[in-house]
Coordinates of C-alpha atoms in Angstrom, one line a residue:
X1367 CA -3.5 86.8 -20.3
X1368 CA -3.9 86.2 -16.6
X1369 CA -5.1 82.8 -15.4
X1370 CA -8.7 82.8 -14.2
X1371 CA -10.0 81.4 -10.9
X1372 CA -13.4 79.9 -11.4
X1373 CA -16.0 79.4 -8.6
X1374 CA -19.2 77.5 -9.2
X1375 CA -22.0 76.0 -7.1
X1376 CA -25.3 74.2 -7.7
X1377 CA -28.2 76.1 -6.1
X1378 CA -31.3 75.4 -8.3
X1379 CA -33.9 77.3 -6.3
X1380 CA -31.8 80.3 -5.3
X1381 CA -32.7 83.8 -6.5
X1382 CA -29.2 85.1 -5.8
X1383 CA -25.8 83.6 -4.9
X1384 CA -22.5 85.4 -4.1
X1385 CA -19.0 84.2 -3.7
X1386 CA -17.1 85.6 -0.7
X1387 CA -13.3 85.5 -1.2
X1388 CA -11.2 86.7 1.8
X1389 CA -14.2 88.7 3.0
X1390 CA -15.0 90.4 -0.3
X1391 CA -18.4 89.5 -1.8
X1392 CA -19.1 89.2 -5.5
X1393 CA -22.4 88.3 -7.1
X1394 CA -22.4 85.2 -9.2
X1395 CA -24.2 84.6 -12.6
X1396 CA -26.9 82.0 -13.0
X1397 CA -26.2 79.3 -15.6
X1398 CA -29.2 77.0 -15.5
X1399 CA -29.2 75.5 -12.1
X1400 CA -25.6 76.5 -11.4
X1401 CA -24.0 79.8 -10.4
X1402 CA -20.6 80.8 -11.7
X1403 CA -18.0 83.5 -11.2
X1404 CA -14.5 84.0 -12.6
X1405 CA -11.8 86.3 -11.5
X1406 CA -8.1 86.7 -12.0
X1407 CA -6.2 84.0 -10.2
X1408 CA -4.2 84.7 -7.1
X1409 CA -2.6 82.9 -4.2
X1410 CA -4.9 80.4 -2.5
X1411 CA -7.6 82.1 -0.6
X1412 CA -10.5 81.3 1.8
X1413 CA -13.8 81.4 0.1
X1414 CA -17.5 80.6 0.6
X1415 CA -20.9 81.3 -0.7
X1416 CA -24.0 83.2 0.4
X1417 CA -27.4 82.0 -0.8
X1418 CA -30.4 84.4 -0.9
X1419 CA -28.6 86.6 1.6
X1420 CA -30.7 88.8 3.7
X1421 CA -29.8 92.4 4.7
X1422 CA -27.2 92.6 7.4
X1423 CA -24.4 90.1 8.0
X1424 CA -25.1 87.1 5.7
X1425 CA -23.9 83.6 6.7
X1426 CA -21.0 82.5 4.5
X1427 CA -21.4 78.8 3.8
X1428 CA -18.5 76.4 2.9
X1429 CA -18.3 75.1 -0.7
X1430 CA -20.4 71.8 -1.0
X1431 CA -17.4 70.5 -3.0
X1432 CA -14.8 72.1 -0.7
X1433 CA -11.4 70.3 -1.3
X1434 CA -10.1 71.6 2.1
X1435 CA -11.5 72.9 5.3
X1436 CA -8.5 74.2 7.2
X1437 CA -10.5 75.6 10.2
X1438 CA -13.2 72.9 10.4
X1439 CA -16.5 72.1 8.7
X1440 CA -18.3 75.3 9.8
X1441 CA -15.6 77.7 8.3
X1442 CA -14.8 78.9 4.9
X1443 CA -13.2 76.7 2.3
X1444 CA -9.7 76.7 0.8
X1445 CA -8.5 75.6 -2.7
X1446 CA -6.5 72.4 -2.9
X1447 CA -5.0 70.4 -5.7
X1448 CA -2.6 67.6 -5.1
X1449 CA 0.9 68.7 -6.0
X1450 CA 1.9 66.3 -8.9
X1451 CA 5.5 66.5 -7.9
X1452 CA 4.6 64.7 -4.7
X1453 CA 4.0 61.4 -6.5
X1454 CA 6.8 58.8 -6.7
X1455 CA 4.4 55.9 -7.6
X1456 CA 4.8 56.0 -11.3
X1457 CA 5.8 52.4 -11.3
X1458 CA 2.8 51.3 -9.3
X1459 CA 0.8 49.0 -11.6
X1460 CA -2.0 48.5 -9.0
X1461 CA -3.6 45.2 -8.2
X1462 CA -7.2 43.8 -8.1
X1463 CA -8.8 43.4 -4.7
X1464 CA -9.9 39.8 -5.4
X1465 CA -8.0 37.4 -3.2
X1466 CA -5.8 40.0 -1.7
X1467 CA -5.2 40.2 2.1
X1468 CA -6.8 43.5 3.3
X1469 CA -5.9 45.4 6.5
X1470 CA -8.5 47.8 7.9
X1471 CA -7.4 50.7 10.1
X1472 CA -8.6 53.9 11.7
X1473 CA -6.0 56.7 11.2
X1474 CA -6.8 58.4 14.5
X1475 CA -6.2 55.2 16.6
X1476 CA -3.7 53.3 14.5
X1477 CA -0.8 55.3 16.1
X1478 CA -0.4 57.4 19.2
X1479 CA -0.2 60.6 17.0
X1480 CA -3.2 59.6 14.9
X1481 CA -1.9 61.2 11.6
X1482 CA -1.2 60.0 8.1
X1483 CA 2.5 60.6 8.6
X1484 CA 2.6 58.6 11.8
X1485 CA 0.8 55.8 10.0
X1486 CA 3.4 55.8 7.3
X1487 CA 6.0 55.0 9.9
X1488 CA 4.2 51.7 10.6
X1489 CA 3.6 50.6 7.0
X1490 CA 6.7 48.3 7.0
X1491 CA 5.0 46.3 9.7
X1492 CA 2.1 45.7 7.3
X1493 CA 4.5 44.7 4.5
X1494 CA 6.3 42.2 6.9
X1495 CA 2.9 40.9 7.9
X1496 CA 2.1 40.1 4.2
X1497 CA -1.0 42.2 3.6
X1498 CA -1.6 43.7 0.2
X1499 CA -4.2 46.4 0.8
X1500 CA -4.6 49.0 3.5
X1501 CA -8.3 49.9 4.0
X1502 CA -8.7 53.3 5.7
X1503 CA -11.8 54.2 7.6
X1504 CA -13.5 57.4 6.5
X1505 CA -11.3 60.5 6.5
X1506 CA -13.7 63.2 5.1
X1507 CA -14.3 66.4 7.0
X1508 CA -16.4 66.1 10.2
X1509 CA -17.1 68.3 13.1
X1510 CA -14.9 67.8 16.2
X1511 CA -11.5 66.3 16.6
X1512 CA -12.1 62.6 16.5
X1513 CA -14.8 60.0 15.7
X1514 CA -15.1 56.9 13.5
X1515 CA -15.5 59.1 10.4
X1516 CA -19.0 58.1 9.4
X1517 CA -20.5 61.5 10.5
X1518 CA -18.7 63.3 7.7
X1519 CA -20.2 66.3 6.0
X1520 CA -17.4 67.7 3.9
X1521 CA -17.1 64.8 1.5
X1522 CA -14.5 66.3 -0.8
X1523 CA -12.2 67.4 2.1
X1524 CA -9.9 65.4 4.3
X1525 CA -9.9 65.8 8.1
X1526 CA -7.3 68.3 8.9
X1527 CA -6.1 66.8 12.2
X1528 CA -5.1 63.6 10.3
X1529 CA -2.9 65.7 8.0
X1530 CA -5.4 67.1 5.5
X1531 CA -5.5 66.2 1.8
X1532 CA -1.7 66.7 1.4
X1533 CA -1.1 64.2 4.2
X1534 CA -3.5 61.7 2.7
X1535 CA -1.7 62.0 -0.7
X1536 CA 1.6 61.3 1.0
X1537 CA 0.1 58.3 2.7
X1538 CA -1.2 56.8 -0.5
X1539 CA 2.2 57.4 -2.2
X1540 CA 4.0 55.8 0.7
X1541 CA 1.8 52.7 0.5
X1542 CA 2.3 52.3 -3.2
X1543 CA 6.1 52.7 -2.7
X1544 CA 5.9 49.6 -0.4
X1545 CA 3.7 47.6 -2.8
X1546 CA 0.5 48.2 -0.8
X1547 CA -2.8 49.2 -2.4
X1548 CA -5.1 51.6 -0.7
X1549 CA -8.9 51.2 -0.1
X1550 CA -10.8 54.3 1.1
X1551 CA -14.0 53.9 3.1
X1552 CA -16.6 56.4 1.8
X1553 CA -20.1 57.2 3.0
X1554 CA -22.8 58.2 0.6
X1555 CA -26.0 57.0 2.5
X1556 CA -26.3 60.0 4.9
X1557 CA -24.5 63.1 6.3
X1558 CA -23.4 63.8 9.8
X1559 CA -25.5 65.9 12.3
X1560 CA -23.2 68.9 12.5
X1561 CA -21.9 71.0 9.6
X1562 CA -24.2 69.7 6.9
X1563 CA -25.0 72.8 4.8
X1564 CA -26.0 71.0 1.6
X1565 CA -29.8 71.6 2.1
X1566 CA -29.2 75.3 2.0
X1567 CA -27.9 75.0 -1.5
X1568 CA -30.4 72.5 -3.0
X1569 CA -32.5 69.3 -2.6
X1570 CA -29.6 67.0 -1.7
X1571 CA -31.8 65.2 0.9
X1572 CA -35.2 63.7 0.9
X1573 CA -37.9 63.5 3.6
X1574 CA -37.0 59.8 4.1
X1575 CA -34.5 58.7 6.6
X1576 CA -32.4 55.7 7.6
X1577 CA -30.7 54.7 10.8
X1578 CA -28.2 57.5 10.6
X1579 CA -30.0 60.4 9.1
X1580 CA -31.9 61.8 6.1
X1581 CA -31.6 59.9 2.9
X1582 CA -29.7 61.3 -0.1
X1583 CA -31.9 62.4 -3.1
X1584 CA -30.9 59.8 -5.6
X1585 CA -34.1 59.4 -7.6
X1586 CA -36.4 62.3 -7.0
X1587 CA -36.7 65.7 -8.7
X1588 CA -33.4 67.4 -9.3
X1589 CA -31.5 64.2 -8.2
X1590 CA -29.1 64.2 -11.2
X1591 CA -26.8 66.8 -9.7
X1592 CA -26.9 65.0 -6.4
X1593 CA -25.9 61.8 -8.0
X1594 CA -23.1 63.7 -9.8
X1595 CA -22.0 65.0 -6.4
X1596 CA -21.4 61.4 -5.3
X1597 CA -20.0 60.1 -8.6
X1598 CA -17.5 62.9 -9.0
X1599 CA -16.4 62.5 -5.4
X1600 CA -15.8 58.8 -5.7
X1601 CA -13.8 59.3 -9.0
X1602 CA -11.8 62.1 -7.5
X1603 CA -10.3 59.8 -4.8
X1604 CA -9.4 57.3 -7.5
X1605 CA -8.0 59.8 -9.9
X1606 CA -6.5 62.7 -8.0
X1607 CA -5.4 60.8 -4.9
X1608 CA -4.4 57.5 -6.7
X1609 CA -6.6 55.4 -4.4
X1610 CA -7.0 51.9 -5.7
X1611 CA -10.4 50.9 -4.3
X1612 CA -13.4 52.3 -2.5
X1613 CA -15.4 50.6 0.3
X1614 CA -19.0 51.9 0.0
X1615 CA -20.6 52.1 3.4
X1616 CA -24.0 50.5 3.9
X1617 CA -25.2 50.5 0.4
X1618 CA -28.5 48.9 1.5
X1619 CA -29.4 52.4 2.8
X1620 CA -29.1 54.0 -0.7
X1621 CA -32.6 54.6 -1.9
X1622 CA -32.6 54.5 -5.6
X1623 CA -35.5 53.4 -7.8
X1624 CA -34.1 54.6 -11.1
X1625 CA -33.5 52.0 -13.9
X1626 CA -29.8 52.5 -13.6
X1627 CA -28.9 52.2 -9.9
X1628 CA -26.3 54.6 -8.6
X1629 CA -24.0 51.6 -7.8
X1630 CA -24.2 50.3 -11.4
X1631 CA -23.5 53.8 -12.7
X1632 CA -20.5 54.2 -10.4
X1633 CA -19.2 50.8 -11.4
X1634 CA -19.4 51.7 -15.1
X1635 CA -17.6 55.0 -14.5
X1636 CA -14.9 53.3 -12.3
X1637 CA -14.2 50.7 -15.0
X1638 CA -13.8 53.4 -17.6
X1639 CA -11.4 55.3 -15.3
X1640 CA -9.5 52.1 -14.7
X1641 CA -9.0 51.7 -18.4
X1642 CA -7.9 55.3 -18.7
X1643 CA -5.3 55.3 -16.0
X1644 CA -4.1 51.7 -16.8
X1645 CA -4.4 50.1 -13.3
X1646 CA -7.1 48.1 -11.6
X1647 CA -9.7 50.1 -9.6
X1648 CA -12.2 48.2 -7.4
X1649 CA -15.5 48.9 -5.6
X1650 CA -16.4 47.0 -2.5
X1651 CA -19.9 47.3 -1.0
X1652 CA -20.9 46.9 2.6
X1653 CA -24.4 45.4 2.3
X1654 CA -26.9 43.9 4.7
X1655 CA -28.9 42.4 1.8
X1656 CA -27.1 39.1 1.0
X1657 CA -27.8 40.0 -2.6
X1658 CA -25.3 38.6 -5.1
X1659 CA -26.6 41.0 -7.7
X1660 CA -24.1 43.6 -6.4
X1661 CA -21.2 41.4 -7.4
X1662 CA -22.6 39.8 -10.5
X1663 CA -21.3 40.9 -13.9
X1664 CA -23.3 43.6 -15.5
X1665 CA -23.6 41.4 -18.6
X1666 CA -25.6 39.0 -16.5
X1667 CA -27.8 41.6 -14.9
X1668 CA -25.7 42.6 -11.9
X1669 CA -24.1 45.8 -10.9
X1670 CA -20.5 44.6 -11.5
X1671 CA -18.9 45.6 -8.2
X1672 CA -15.6 43.9 -7.4
X1673 CA -16.6 42.6 -3.9
X1674 CA -18.8 43.0 -0.9
X1675 CA -18.4 42.4 2.8
X1676 CA -19.9 39.2 4.1
X1677 CA -21.1 39.4 7.7
X1678 CA -22.6 35.8 7.5
X1679 CA -19.1 34.4 7.5
X1680 CA -18.0 36.5 10.4
X1681 CA -21.1 35.5 12.4
X1682 CA -20.7 31.8 11.7
X1683 CA -17.0 31.8 12.7
X1684 CA -17.5 34.0 15.7
X1685 CA -20.4 32.0 17.2
X1686 CA -18.8 28.6 16.5
X1687 CA -15.6 29.7 18.3
X1688 CA -17.0 32.0 21.1
X1689 CA -20.3 30.4 21.8
X1690 CA -22.1 33.8 21.8
X1691 CA -25.7 33.7 20.5
X1692 CA -27.3 37.0 21.4
X1693 CA -29.1 39.3 19.0
X1694 CA -28.4 38.7 15.3
X1695 CA -26.1 35.8 16.2
X1696 CA -29.2 33.7 17.1
X1697 CA -29.3 31.7 13.8
X1698 CA -25.6 31.0 13.8
X1699 CA -23.3 28.9 15.9
X1700 CA -23.6 25.3 14.7
X1701 CA -20.8 23.6 12.8
X1702 CA -23.3 22.9 10.0
X1703 CA -23.8 26.7 9.7
X1704 CA -20.1 27.2 9.5
X1705 CA -19.9 24.6 6.8
X1706 CA -22.6 26.4 4.9
X1707 CA -21.0 29.8 4.8
X1708 CA -17.5 28.4 3.9
X1709 CA -18.9 26.4 0.9
X1710 CA -21.8 28.7 -0.2
X1711 CA -20.9 32.2 0.9
X1712 CA -24.2 33.2 2.5
X1713 CA -26.0 31.5 5.4
X1714 CA -29.2 33.4 4.8
X1715 CA -29.9 32.8 1.2
X1716 CA -33.7 33.0 0.7
X1717 CA -34.0 31.4 4.1
X1718 CA -35.7 32.5 7.3
X1719 CA -33.8 34.9 9.6
X1720 CA -35.1 34.8 13.2
X1721 CA -33.5 38.2 13.9
X1722 CA -35.4 39.8 11.0
X1723 CA -38.4 37.5 11.3
X1724 CA -38.6 37.0 7.6
X1725 CA -36.8 35.4 4.7
X1726 CA -33.5 37.0 3.9
X1727 CA -30.9 36.9 1.1
X1728 CA -30.5 35.0 -2.1
X1729 CA -28.2 32.1 -3.0
X1730 CA -24.9 32.7 -4.8
X1731 CA -24.4 31.0 -8.1
X1732 CA -20.8 29.7 -7.9
X1733 CA -20.6 29.5 -11.7
X1734 CA -21.2 33.2 -12.0
X1735 CA -19.7 34.8 -8.9
X1736 CA -16.1 34.0 -7.9
X1737 CA -15.6 33.3 -4.2
X1738 CA -13.1 36.2 -3.9
X1739 CA -16.0 38.6 -4.5
X1740 CA -16.8 38.2 -0.8
X1741 CA -14.6 40.0 1.8
X1742 CA -14.5 38.1 5.1
X1743 CA -13.0 38.8 8.5
X1744 CA -12.8 37.6 12.1
X1745 CA -13.6 41.1 13.2
X1746 CA -13.9 44.7 11.9
X1747 CA -14.6 48.1 13.3
X1748 CA -18.4 47.4 13.6
X1749 CA -18.1 43.9 15.1
X1750 CA -15.8 45.3 17.8
X1751 CA -16.8 48.8 18.2
X1752 CA -20.6 48.1 18.3
X1753 CA -20.2 45.8 21.2
X1754 CA -21.2 47.4 24.5
X1755 CA -17.6 47.9 25.7
X1756 CA -15.8 47.7 22.4
X1757 CA -13.9 44.7 23.6
X1758 CA -11.8 42.7 21.1
X1759 CA -12.0 38.9 20.8
X1760 CA -8.6 38.8 22.5
X1761 CA -10.4 40.0 25.7
X1762 CA -12.6 36.9 26.0
X1763 CA -11.1 34.2 23.8
X1764 CA -7.9 32.1 24.3
X1765 CA -4.9 32.5 22.0
X1766 CA -5.8 29.2 20.4
X1767 CA -9.3 30.3 19.6
X1768 CA -8.0 33.5 18.0
X1769 CA -5.7 31.3 15.9
X1770 CA -8.7 29.2 14.8
X1771 CA -10.6 32.2 13.7
X1772 CA -7.6 33.5 11.7
X1773 CA -7.1 30.2 10.0
X1774 CA -10.8 29.9 9.0
X1775 CA -10.6 33.3 7.3
X1776 CA -7.1 33.0 5.8
X1777 CA -7.6 29.5 4.4
X1778 CA -11.1 30.2 3.1
X1779 CA -11.9 30.8 -0.6
X1780 CA -12.8 34.4 0.0
X1781 CA -10.9 37.7 0.2
X1782 CA -9.6 38.0 3.8
X1783 CA -9.5 41.2 5.8
X1784 CA -7.9 41.9 9.2
X1785 CA -8.7 44.6 11.6
X1786 CA -5.8 46.7 13.0
X1787 CA -4.0 45.0 15.9
X1788 CA -5.7 41.6 15.6
X1789 CA -2.5 40.2 14.2
X1790 CA -0.9 40.5 17.6
X1791 CA -4.1 40.0 19.7
X1792 CA -4.0 43.6 20.7
X1793 CA -5.5 44.1 24.2
X1794 CA -6.7 47.7 23.6
X1795 CA -10.4 48.0 22.9
X1796 CA -11.9 49.8 19.9
X1797 CA -14.7 51.7 21.4
X1798 CA -17.4 54.0 20.0
X1799 CA -16.0 57.5 20.4
X1800 CA -17.2 61.0 19.3
X1801 CA -16.2 64.6 19.9
X1802 CA -19.2 66.6 19.1
X1803 CA -18.5 70.2 20.2
X1804 CA -22.2 70.9 20.7
X1805 CA -23.1 69.9 24.3
X1806 CA -26.7 68.9 23.4
X1807 CA -25.5 66.6 20.5
X1808 CA -22.8 65.1 22.7
X1809 CA -25.3 64.4 25.5
X1810 CA -27.8 62.9 23.1
X1811 CA -25.1 60.6 21.6
X1812 CA -24.0 59.4 25.1
X1813 CA -27.6 58.9 26.3
X1814 CA -28.5 57.0 23.1
X1815 CA -25.5 54.7 23.5
X1816 CA -26.5 53.9 27.1
X1817 CA -30.1 53.4 26.3
X1818 CA -29.2 51.0 23.4
X1819 CA -27.4 48.6 25.6
X1820 CA -29.6 49.0 28.6
X1821 CA -32.2 47.2 26.6
X1822 CA -29.8 44.3 26.5
X1823 CA -29.3 44.3 30.3
X1824 CA -26.1 46.3 30.5
X1825 CA -25.4 48.6 33.5
X1826 CA -25.1 52.2 32.3
X1827 CA -21.9 52.5 34.3
X1828 CA -20.2 49.8 32.1
X1829 CA -20.9 51.6 28.8
X1830 CA -18.0 53.9 27.8
X1831 CA -19.1 57.5 27.3
X1832 CA -18.3 58.2 23.6
X1833 CA -17.7 61.9 24.4
X1834 CA -15.1 61.2 27.1
X1835 CA -11.6 61.8 25.5
X1836 CA -10.4 58.7 27.4
X1837 CA -12.7 56.5 25.4
X1838 CA -10.8 57.7 22.3
X1839 CA -7.4 57.4 24.0
X1840 CA -8.2 53.8 25.2
X1841 CA -8.9 52.8 21.6
X1842 CA -5.4 53.6 20.3
X1843 CA -3.2 50.7 19.5
X1844 CA -0.4 50.0 22.0
X1845 CA 2.6 49.1 19.8
X1846 CA 4.8 48.3 22.7
X1847 CA 2.7 45.1 23.0
X1848 CA 4.8 43.7 20.1
X1849 CA 7.7 43.3 22.6
X1850 CA 5.7 40.9 24.8
X1851 CA 6.0 37.2 24.1
X1852 CA 2.3 36.3 23.9
X1853 CA 1.6 39.1 21.4
X1854 CA 4.8 38.3 19.5
X1855 CA 3.7 34.7 19.2
X1856 CA 0.4 35.6 17.7
X1857 CA 2.0 37.9 15.2
X1858 CA 4.4 35.2 14.1
X1859 CA 1.4 32.8 13.6
X1860 CA -0.4 35.4 11.5
X1861 CA 2.7 36.1 9.4
X1862 CA 3.3 32.4 8.8
X1863 CA -0.4 31.8 7.9
X1864 CA -0.4 34.6 5.4
X1865 CA 2.9 33.4 3.9
X1866 CA 1.5 29.9 3.7
X1867 CA -1.7 31.2 2.0
X1868 CA 0.4 33.2 -0.6
X1869 CA 2.5 30.1 -1.4
X1870 CA -0.3 27.6 -1.7
X1871 CA -2.4 27.8 -4.9
X1872 CA -5.1 25.5 -3.5
X1873 CA -5.9 28.1 -0.8
X1874 CA -6.3 30.9 -3.3
X1875 CA -8.5 28.9 -5.6
X1876 CA -11.4 31.3 -6.5
X1877 CA -14.1 28.7 -6.9
X1878 CA -16.6 28.1 -4.1
X1879 CA -16.9 24.5 -5.2
X1880 CA -13.2 24.0 -4.5
X1881 CA -14.0 24.0 -0.8
X1882 CA -15.0 20.9 1.1
X1883 CA -15.5 20.5 4.9
X1884 CA -15.6 17.7 7.5
X1885 CA -16.6 18.1 11.1
X1886 CA -17.7 16.4 14.3
X1887 CA -19.5 18.8 16.4
X1888 CA -19.8 16.4 19.4
X1889 CA -16.1 15.8 19.4
X1890 CA -15.3 19.5 18.8
X1891 CA -13.3 19.6 15.5
X1892 CA -13.9 21.2 12.1
X1893 CA -11.8 20.8 9.0
X1894 CA -11.8 22.9 5.8
X1895 CA -10.2 21.2 2.7
X1896 CA -8.7 23.2 -0.1
X1897 CA -7.5 20.6 -2.6
X1898 CA -4.9 18.5 -0.8
X1899 CA -4.4 21.2 1.9
X1900 CA -6.5 21.0 5.0
X1901 CA -6.9 23.2 8.1
X1902 CA -8.0 21.3 11.1
X1903 CA -9.6 23.4 13.9
X1904 CA -10.0 22.0 17.4
X1905 CA -12.7 24.1 18.9
X1906 CA -13.1 22.2 22.1
X1907 CA -10.8 23.1 25.1
X1908 CA -9.9 19.4 25.6
X1909 CA -7.2 17.4 23.9
X1910 CA -8.7 15.2 21.2
X1911 CA -7.9 12.8 18.4
X1912 CA -8.9 13.9 14.9
X1913 CA -9.4 11.1 12.4
X1914 CA -7.6 12.9 9.5
X1915 CA -4.2 12.0 8.1
X1916 CA -2.1 15.1 7.6
X1917 CA 1.5 16.2 7.2
X1918 CA 1.6 19.5 9.2
X1919 CA 2.8 22.6 7.5
X1920 CA 1.8 25.0 10.3
X1921 CA 0.2 24.7 13.7
X1922 CA -0.5 27.0 16.6
X1923 CA 0.4 24.4 19.2
X1924 CA 2.4 21.3 18.4
X1925 CA 0.4 18.2 17.4
X1926 CA 1.3 14.5 17.2
X1927 CA 0.7 12.7 13.9
X1928 CA -0.3 9.1 14.2
X1929 CA -1.6 6.4 11.8
X1930 CA -4.4 8.3 10.1
X1931 CA -5.0 10.6 13.0
X1932 CA -3.9 13.8 14.6
X1933 CA -3.4 14.2 18.4
X1934 CA -4.0 17.8 19.3
X1935 CA -4.4 19.9 22.4
X1936 CA -7.6 21.9 22.8
X1937 CA -8.2 25.3 21.1
X1938 CA -5.7 24.6 18.3
X1939 CA -5.4 24.7 14.6
X1940 CA -3.1 22.8 12.3
X1941 CA -2.7 23.2 8.5
X1942 CA -1.1 20.5 6.4
X1943 CA -1.2 18.3 3.4
X1944 CA -3.2 15.1 3.2
X1945 CA -1.5 11.9 1.7
X1946 CA -1.1 12.1 -2.0
X1947 CA -1.1 15.9 -2.1
X1948 CA 1.5 17.6 -4.3

């Protein structure tokens, strides 16, 4: 009996649906809210659907669950299943995200070619650096040739210019072959402005909206299939593409008033899949809520996610080192604030936020939530790319200040994350770039960007045009910088710091109450104690004497150890053991 090819699509309110395969249309049969059609299998073909087609030339829509869009998000779909013979990672046992060193990258700008295969050629650099997970910014199908990935519309597909789904599978396999786990950034809180055909099939969206677009229908009439659309998508990356963890974009924008929140449901399903495949699978939330419920065990009333990003730690470190105080940095900057986030996780924890003009957040119970449930960073795509000119910290901080920021993150009790290129103080910016083919959309994006920063006093001429191809080109890493002494020095410091972290149990202690701090804001030094190991940060640009006795293990600039003191140049960090330490 010949193998059957099955086509199905959810279209609850349609009166007729047809599948169009290689230009040939066939009516589908209603099965509840779904429409189905089976035919004898053949070689892979292009296909799409028509919904309540009028007379004449009906519009053929891509599959809402299209696994591949070879000609872009406005064209017909193509079948795709990962070739099982591709995998060579049978011995990959996986690893939990907690406490691992994560490295965030954007496929299009990580290398000059901007493809998965080109990225594979640089994985050995990451292995030598000592990271354990590669976090890939969104790769699902979007209109145009390049953007950050958060305007995706074809959630089940992979952007063809990067290498398509086969290229992504090769990338994951190559990572596993080098002992690197893979985190994939996924976006379920909105869809992009071009190529979103889901509303023509069913009530995927609501009348509500967030910063980026209409909200997904997670709790209104006919929301169960919409939730399934998200859940099945998430599990597909973990199962079919062997991804180890998902970073869930801006979960505070998910509107779900059901008794079992989508995040909890996804966590339950992910844990079940983890048990089935026999390797750890993790969910990481990006959240603006400072709500520990996300990372609290389900048995204690939480959602049971593995981790969440912690912007408070970034803000506290950045402001203490850089001195910037604008916008949402207003409440941050003091050494006391830095001490709070390093020992408590959140700064705003049921406390007043001047930026929001209200109380914000909730305290973390260290007896319930391990410190490694918080992912922290000196920078990420948002904290660089959402600056007016996309300038990295290396553009306005000294090398010593960059080393201080790295040490505060990598000797903290949290799960540290780096952003591509920071390990060598890359000089290339990471700017906001788009490639909307529609002139009106491109113009609106550019004008919106200029207007946003004009309100903060920026000259329009200084704001990079996101639609200018040069904005994208400027954002690509320049790997030749690794041959320059200054960049090489920073890379060696990062390598040594990550190596020291891995070899020092005190630093990887998962208890928030294992962290202690000392500081003298007037003198300009701050120390973080991890058991008998201490990182002393000299934030002033002047040479000072720090009243701490230490046997140095690693420093950015040389220090002199005296009787119970350290003599250090300005903008420096030294990590060492205090007397009596093992």
